[in-house]
mmCIF file with all atom_site columns, C-alpha atoms in Angstrom:
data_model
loop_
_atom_site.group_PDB
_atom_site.id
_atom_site.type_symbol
_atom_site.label_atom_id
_atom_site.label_alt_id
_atom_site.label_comp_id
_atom_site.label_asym_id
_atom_site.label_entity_id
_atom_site.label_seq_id
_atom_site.pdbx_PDB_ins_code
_atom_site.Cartn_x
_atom_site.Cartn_y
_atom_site.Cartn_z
_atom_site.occupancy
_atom_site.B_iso_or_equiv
_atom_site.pdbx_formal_charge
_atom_site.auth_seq_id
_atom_site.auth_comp_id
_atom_site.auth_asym_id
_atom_site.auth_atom_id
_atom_site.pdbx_PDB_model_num
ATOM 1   C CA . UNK A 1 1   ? 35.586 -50.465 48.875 1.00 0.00 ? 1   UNK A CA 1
ATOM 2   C CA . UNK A 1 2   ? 33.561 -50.032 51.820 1.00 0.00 ? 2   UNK A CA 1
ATOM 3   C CA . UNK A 1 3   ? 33.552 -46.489 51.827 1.00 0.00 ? 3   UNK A CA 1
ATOM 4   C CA . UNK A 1 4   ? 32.899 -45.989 48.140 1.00 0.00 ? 4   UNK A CA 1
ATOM 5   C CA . UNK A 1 5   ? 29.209 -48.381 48.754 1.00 0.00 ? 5   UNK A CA 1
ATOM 6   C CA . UNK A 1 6   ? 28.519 -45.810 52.313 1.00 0.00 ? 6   UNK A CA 1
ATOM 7   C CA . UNK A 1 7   ? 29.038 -42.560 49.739 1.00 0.00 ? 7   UNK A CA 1
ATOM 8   C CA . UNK A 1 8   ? 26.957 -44.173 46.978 1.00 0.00 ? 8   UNK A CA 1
ATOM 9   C CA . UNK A 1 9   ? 24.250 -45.317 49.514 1.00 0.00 ? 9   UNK A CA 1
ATOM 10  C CA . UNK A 1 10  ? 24.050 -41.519 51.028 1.00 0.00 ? 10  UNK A CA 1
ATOM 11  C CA . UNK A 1 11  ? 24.158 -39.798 48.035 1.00 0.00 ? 11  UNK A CA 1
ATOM 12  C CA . UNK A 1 12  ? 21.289 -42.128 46.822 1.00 0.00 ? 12  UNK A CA 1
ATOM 13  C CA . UNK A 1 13  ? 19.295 -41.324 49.696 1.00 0.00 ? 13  UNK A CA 1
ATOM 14  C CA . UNK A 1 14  ? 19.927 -37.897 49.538 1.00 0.00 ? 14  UNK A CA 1
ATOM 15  C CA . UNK A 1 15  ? 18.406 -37.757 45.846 1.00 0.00 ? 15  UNK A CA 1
ATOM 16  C CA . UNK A 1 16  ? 15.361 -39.965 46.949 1.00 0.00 ? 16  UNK A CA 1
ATOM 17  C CA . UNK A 1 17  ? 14.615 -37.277 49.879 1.00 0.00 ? 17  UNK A CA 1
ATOM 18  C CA . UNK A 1 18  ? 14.950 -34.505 47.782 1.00 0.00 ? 18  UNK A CA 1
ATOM 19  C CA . UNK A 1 19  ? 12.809 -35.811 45.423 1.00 0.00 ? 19  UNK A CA 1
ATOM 20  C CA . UNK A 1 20  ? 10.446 -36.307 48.161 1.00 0.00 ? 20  UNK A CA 1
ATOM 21  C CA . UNK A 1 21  ? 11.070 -32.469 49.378 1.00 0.00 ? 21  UNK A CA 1
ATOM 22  C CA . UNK A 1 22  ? 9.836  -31.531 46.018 1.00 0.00 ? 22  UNK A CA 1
ATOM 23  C CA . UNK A 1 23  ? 7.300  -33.734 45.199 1.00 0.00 ? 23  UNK A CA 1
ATOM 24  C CA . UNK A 1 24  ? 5.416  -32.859 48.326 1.00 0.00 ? 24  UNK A CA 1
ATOM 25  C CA . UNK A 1 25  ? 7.738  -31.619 51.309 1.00 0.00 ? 25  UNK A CA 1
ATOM 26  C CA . UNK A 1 26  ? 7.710  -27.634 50.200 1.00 0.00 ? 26  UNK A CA 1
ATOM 27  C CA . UNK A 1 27  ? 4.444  -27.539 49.514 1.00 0.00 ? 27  UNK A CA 1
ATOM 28  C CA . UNK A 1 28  ? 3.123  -29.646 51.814 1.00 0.00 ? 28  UNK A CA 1
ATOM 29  C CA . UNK A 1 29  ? 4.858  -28.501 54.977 1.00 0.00 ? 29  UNK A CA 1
ATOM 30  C CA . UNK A 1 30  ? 3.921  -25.146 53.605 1.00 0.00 ? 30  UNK A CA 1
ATOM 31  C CA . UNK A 1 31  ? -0.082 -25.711 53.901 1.00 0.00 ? 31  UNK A CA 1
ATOM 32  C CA . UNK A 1 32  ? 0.233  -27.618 57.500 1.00 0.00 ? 32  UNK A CA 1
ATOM 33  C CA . UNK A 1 33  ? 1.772  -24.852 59.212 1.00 0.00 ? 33  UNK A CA 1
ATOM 34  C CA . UNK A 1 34  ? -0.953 -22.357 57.383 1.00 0.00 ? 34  UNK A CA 1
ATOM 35  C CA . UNK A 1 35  ? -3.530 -24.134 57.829 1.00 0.00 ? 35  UNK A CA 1
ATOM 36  C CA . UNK A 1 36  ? -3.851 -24.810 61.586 1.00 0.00 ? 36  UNK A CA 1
ATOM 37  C CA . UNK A 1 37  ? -1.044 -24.563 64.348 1.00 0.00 ? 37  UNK A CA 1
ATOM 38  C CA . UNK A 1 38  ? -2.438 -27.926 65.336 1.00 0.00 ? 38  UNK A CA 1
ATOM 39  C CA . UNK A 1 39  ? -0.803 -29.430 61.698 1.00 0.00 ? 39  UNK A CA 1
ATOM 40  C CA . UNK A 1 40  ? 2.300  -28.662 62.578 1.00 0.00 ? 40  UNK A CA 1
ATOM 41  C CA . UNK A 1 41  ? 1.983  -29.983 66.045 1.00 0.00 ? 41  UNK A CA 1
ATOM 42  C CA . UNK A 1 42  ? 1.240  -33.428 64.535 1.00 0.00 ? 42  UNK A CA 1
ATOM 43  C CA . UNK A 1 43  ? 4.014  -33.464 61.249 1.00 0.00 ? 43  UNK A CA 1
ATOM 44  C CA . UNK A 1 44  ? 6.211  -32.662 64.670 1.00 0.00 ? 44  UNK A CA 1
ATOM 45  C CA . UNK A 1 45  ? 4.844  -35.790 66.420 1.00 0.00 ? 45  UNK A CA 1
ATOM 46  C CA . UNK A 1 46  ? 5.365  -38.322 63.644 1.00 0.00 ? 46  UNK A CA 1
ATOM 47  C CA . UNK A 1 47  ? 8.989  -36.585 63.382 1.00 0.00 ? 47  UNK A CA 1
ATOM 48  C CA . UNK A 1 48  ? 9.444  -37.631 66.646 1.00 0.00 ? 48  UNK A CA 1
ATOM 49  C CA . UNK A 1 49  ? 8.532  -41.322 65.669 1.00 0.00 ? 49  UNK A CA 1
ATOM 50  C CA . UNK A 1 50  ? 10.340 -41.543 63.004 1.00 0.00 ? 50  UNK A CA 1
ATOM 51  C CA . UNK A 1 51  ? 13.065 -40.797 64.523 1.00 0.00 ? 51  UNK A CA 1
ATOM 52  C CA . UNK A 1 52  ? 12.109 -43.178 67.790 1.00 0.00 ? 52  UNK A CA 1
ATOM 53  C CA . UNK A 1 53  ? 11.798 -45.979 65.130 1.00 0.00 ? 53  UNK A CA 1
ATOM 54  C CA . UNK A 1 54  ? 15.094 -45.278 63.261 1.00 0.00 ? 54  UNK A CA 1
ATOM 55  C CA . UNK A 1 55  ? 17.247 -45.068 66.480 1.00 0.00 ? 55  UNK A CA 1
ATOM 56  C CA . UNK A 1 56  ? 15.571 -47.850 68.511 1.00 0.00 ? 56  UNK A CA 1
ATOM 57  C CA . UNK A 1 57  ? 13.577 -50.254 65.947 1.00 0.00 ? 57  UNK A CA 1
ATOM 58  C CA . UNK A 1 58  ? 16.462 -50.884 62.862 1.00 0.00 ? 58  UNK A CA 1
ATOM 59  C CA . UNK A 1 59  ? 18.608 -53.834 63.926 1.00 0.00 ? 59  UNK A CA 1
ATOM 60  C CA . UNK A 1 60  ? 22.208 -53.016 62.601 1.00 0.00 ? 60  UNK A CA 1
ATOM 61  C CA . UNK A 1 61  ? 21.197 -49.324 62.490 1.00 0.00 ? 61  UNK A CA 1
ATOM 62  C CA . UNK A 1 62  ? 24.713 -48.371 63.770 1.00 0.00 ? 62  UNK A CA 1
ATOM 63  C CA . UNK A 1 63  ? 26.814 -48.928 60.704 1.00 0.00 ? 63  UNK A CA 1
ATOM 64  C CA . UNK A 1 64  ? 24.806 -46.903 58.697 1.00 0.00 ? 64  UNK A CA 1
ATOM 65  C CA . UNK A 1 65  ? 24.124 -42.972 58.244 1.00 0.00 ? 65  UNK A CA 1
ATOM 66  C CA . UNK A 1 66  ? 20.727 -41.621 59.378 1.00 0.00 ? 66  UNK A CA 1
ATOM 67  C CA . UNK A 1 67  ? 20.090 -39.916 55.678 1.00 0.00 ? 67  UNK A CA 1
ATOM 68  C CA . UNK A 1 68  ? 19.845 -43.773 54.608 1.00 0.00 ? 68  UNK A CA 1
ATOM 69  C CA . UNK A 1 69  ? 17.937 -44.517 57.238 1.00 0.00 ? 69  UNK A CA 1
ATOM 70  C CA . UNK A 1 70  ? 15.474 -41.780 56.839 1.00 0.00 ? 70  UNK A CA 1
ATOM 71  C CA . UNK A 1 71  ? 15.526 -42.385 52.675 1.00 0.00 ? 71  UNK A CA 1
ATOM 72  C CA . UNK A 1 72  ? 15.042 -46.260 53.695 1.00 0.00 ? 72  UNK A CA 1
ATOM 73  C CA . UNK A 1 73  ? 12.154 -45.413 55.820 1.00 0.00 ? 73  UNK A CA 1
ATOM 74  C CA . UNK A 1 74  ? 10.177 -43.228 52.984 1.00 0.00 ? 74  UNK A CA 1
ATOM 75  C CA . UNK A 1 75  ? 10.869 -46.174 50.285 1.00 0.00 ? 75  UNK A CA 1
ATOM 76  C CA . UNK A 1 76  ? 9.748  -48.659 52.347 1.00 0.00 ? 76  UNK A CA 1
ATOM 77  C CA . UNK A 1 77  ? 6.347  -46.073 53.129 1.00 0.00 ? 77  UNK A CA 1
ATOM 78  C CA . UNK A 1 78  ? 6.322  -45.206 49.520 1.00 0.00 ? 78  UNK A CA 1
ATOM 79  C CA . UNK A 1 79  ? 6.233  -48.993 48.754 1.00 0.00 ? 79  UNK A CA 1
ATOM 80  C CA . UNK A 1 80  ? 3.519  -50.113 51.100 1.00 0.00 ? 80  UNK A CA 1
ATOM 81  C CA . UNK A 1 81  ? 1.503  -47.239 50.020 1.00 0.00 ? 81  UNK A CA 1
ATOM 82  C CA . UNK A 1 82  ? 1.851  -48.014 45.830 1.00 0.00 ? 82  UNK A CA 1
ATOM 83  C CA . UNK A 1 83  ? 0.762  -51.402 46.593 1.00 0.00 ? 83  UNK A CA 1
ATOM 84  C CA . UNK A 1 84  ? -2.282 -50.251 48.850 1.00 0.00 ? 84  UNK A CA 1
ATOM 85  C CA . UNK A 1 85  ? -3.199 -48.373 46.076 1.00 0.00 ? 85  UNK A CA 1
ATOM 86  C CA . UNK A 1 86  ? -2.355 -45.099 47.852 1.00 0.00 ? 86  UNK A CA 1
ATOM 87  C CA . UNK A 1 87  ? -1.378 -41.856 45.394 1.00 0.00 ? 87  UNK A CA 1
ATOM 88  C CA . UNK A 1 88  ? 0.320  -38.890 46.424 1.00 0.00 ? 88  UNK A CA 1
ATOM 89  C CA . UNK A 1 89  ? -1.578 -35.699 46.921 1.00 0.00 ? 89  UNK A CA 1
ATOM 90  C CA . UNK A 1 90  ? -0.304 -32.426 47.993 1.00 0.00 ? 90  UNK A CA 1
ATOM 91  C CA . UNK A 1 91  ? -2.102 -30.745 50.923 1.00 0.00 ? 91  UNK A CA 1
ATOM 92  C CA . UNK A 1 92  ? -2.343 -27.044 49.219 1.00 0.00 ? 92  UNK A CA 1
ATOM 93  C CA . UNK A 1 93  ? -4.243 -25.680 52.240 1.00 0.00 ? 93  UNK A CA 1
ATOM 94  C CA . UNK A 1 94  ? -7.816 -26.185 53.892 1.00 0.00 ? 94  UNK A CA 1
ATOM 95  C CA . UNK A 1 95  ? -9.139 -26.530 50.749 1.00 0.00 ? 95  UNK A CA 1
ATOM 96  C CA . UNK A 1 96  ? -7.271 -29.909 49.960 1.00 0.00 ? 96  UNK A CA 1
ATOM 97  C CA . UNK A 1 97  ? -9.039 -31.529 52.486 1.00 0.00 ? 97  UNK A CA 1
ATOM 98  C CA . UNK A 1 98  ? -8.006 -33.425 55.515 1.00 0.00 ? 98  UNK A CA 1
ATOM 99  C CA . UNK A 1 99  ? -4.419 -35.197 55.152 1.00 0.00 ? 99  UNK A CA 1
ATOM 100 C CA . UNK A 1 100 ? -4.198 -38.920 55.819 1.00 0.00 ? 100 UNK A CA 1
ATOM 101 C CA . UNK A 1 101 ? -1.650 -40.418 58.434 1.00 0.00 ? 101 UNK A CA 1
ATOM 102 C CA . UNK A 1 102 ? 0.841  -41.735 55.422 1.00 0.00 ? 102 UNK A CA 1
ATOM 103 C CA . UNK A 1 103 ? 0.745  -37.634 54.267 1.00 0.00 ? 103 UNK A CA 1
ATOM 104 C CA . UNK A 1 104 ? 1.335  -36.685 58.009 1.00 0.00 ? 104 UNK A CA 1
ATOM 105 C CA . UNK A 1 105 ? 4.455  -39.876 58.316 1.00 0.00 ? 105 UNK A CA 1
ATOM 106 C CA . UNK A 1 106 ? 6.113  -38.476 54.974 1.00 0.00 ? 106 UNK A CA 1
ATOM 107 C CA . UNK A 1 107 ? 5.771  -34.959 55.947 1.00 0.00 ? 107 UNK A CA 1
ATOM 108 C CA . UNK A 1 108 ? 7.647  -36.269 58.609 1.00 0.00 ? 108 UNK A CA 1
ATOM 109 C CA . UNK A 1 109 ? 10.383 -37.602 56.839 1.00 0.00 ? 109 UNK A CA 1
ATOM 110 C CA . UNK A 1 110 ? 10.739 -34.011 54.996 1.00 0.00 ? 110 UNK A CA 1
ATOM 111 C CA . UNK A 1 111 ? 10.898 -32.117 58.109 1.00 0.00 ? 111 UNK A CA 1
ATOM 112 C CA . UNK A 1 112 ? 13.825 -34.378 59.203 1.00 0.00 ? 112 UNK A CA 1
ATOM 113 C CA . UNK A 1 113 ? 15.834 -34.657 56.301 1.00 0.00 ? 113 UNK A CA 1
ATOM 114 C CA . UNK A 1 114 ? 15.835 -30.256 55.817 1.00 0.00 ? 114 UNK A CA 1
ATOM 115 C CA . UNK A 1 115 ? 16.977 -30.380 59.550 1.00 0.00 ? 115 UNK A CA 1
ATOM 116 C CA . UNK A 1 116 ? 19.820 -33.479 59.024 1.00 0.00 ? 116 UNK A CA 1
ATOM 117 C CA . UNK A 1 117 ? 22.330 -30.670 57.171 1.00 0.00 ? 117 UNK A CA 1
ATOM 118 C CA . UNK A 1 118 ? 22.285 -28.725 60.728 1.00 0.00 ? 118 UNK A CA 1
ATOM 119 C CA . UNK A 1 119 ? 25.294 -29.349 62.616 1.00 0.00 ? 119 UNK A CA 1
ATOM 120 C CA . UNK A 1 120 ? 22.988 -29.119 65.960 1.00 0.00 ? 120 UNK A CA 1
ATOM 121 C CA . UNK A 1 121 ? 20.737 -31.585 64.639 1.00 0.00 ? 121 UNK A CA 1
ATOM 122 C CA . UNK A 1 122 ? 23.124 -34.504 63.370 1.00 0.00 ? 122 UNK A CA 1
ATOM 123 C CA . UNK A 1 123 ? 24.855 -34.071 66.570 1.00 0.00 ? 123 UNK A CA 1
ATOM 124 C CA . UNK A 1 124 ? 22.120 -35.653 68.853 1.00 0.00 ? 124 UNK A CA 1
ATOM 125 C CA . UNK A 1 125 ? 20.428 -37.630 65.933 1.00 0.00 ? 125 UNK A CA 1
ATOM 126 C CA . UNK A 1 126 ? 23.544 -39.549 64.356 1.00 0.00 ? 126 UNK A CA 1
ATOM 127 C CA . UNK A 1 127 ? 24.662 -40.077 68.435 1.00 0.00 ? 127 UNK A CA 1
ATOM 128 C CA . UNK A 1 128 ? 21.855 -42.131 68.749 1.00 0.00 ? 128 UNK A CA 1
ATOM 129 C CA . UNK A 1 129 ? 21.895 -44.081 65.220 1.00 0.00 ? 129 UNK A CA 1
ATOM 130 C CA . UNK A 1 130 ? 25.521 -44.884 65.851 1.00 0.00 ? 130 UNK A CA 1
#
């Protein structure tokens, strides 16, 4: 039964990142890297702690798949955010304005769930989860 709960938990999370791919991922990763090289610099940063946080900072992170991790992760943001009063915008380009760090962090998350699916990719990031 065990294994029916891990393929409903990771197809789950792979429906809650896609939803966040299309909500504000395409677009949004989009207008950083055309806006300023710097942009993309920083999504890659907070990819990089994300991924810090999920490998090192999740007690019990071993027995579970990084996609549910990751989708875990962008709830939990998503959460904080709603109750902060935060709402989603889409950076379009300059003329958006400048993004906020919770934009940059979910960026984040989109950049590393398009880049799970690549066998050179889940090699060294499920290594480290497991």
């Amino acid at each position: 039964m065990f294994g029916l709960a891990a393929v409903w938990a990771e197809r789950s999370s792979r429906r809650t990142l896609n939803s966040l791919h299309s909500q504000l991922g395409a677009a949004g990763l989009i207008a950083a890297v055309a806006t300023a090289p710097g942009l993309a610099a920083v999504v890659d940063q907070h990819s990089a702690a994300v991924r810090d946080i999920l490998a090192a900072g999740v007690e019990g992170s071993t027995a579970v798949a990084g996609v549910v991790l990751l989708a875990g992760y962008a709830r939990g943001l998503l959460d904080h955010a709603r109750e902060a009063g935060w709402r989603l915008a889409v950076p379009h380009g300059p003329e958006t304005g400048p993004m906020d760090w919770l934009t940059f962090r979910l960026l984040a998350v989109c950049s590393l769930a398009s880049s799970m699916d690549d066998p050179g990719y889940r090699k060294g990031f499920e290594l480290e989860l497991r």
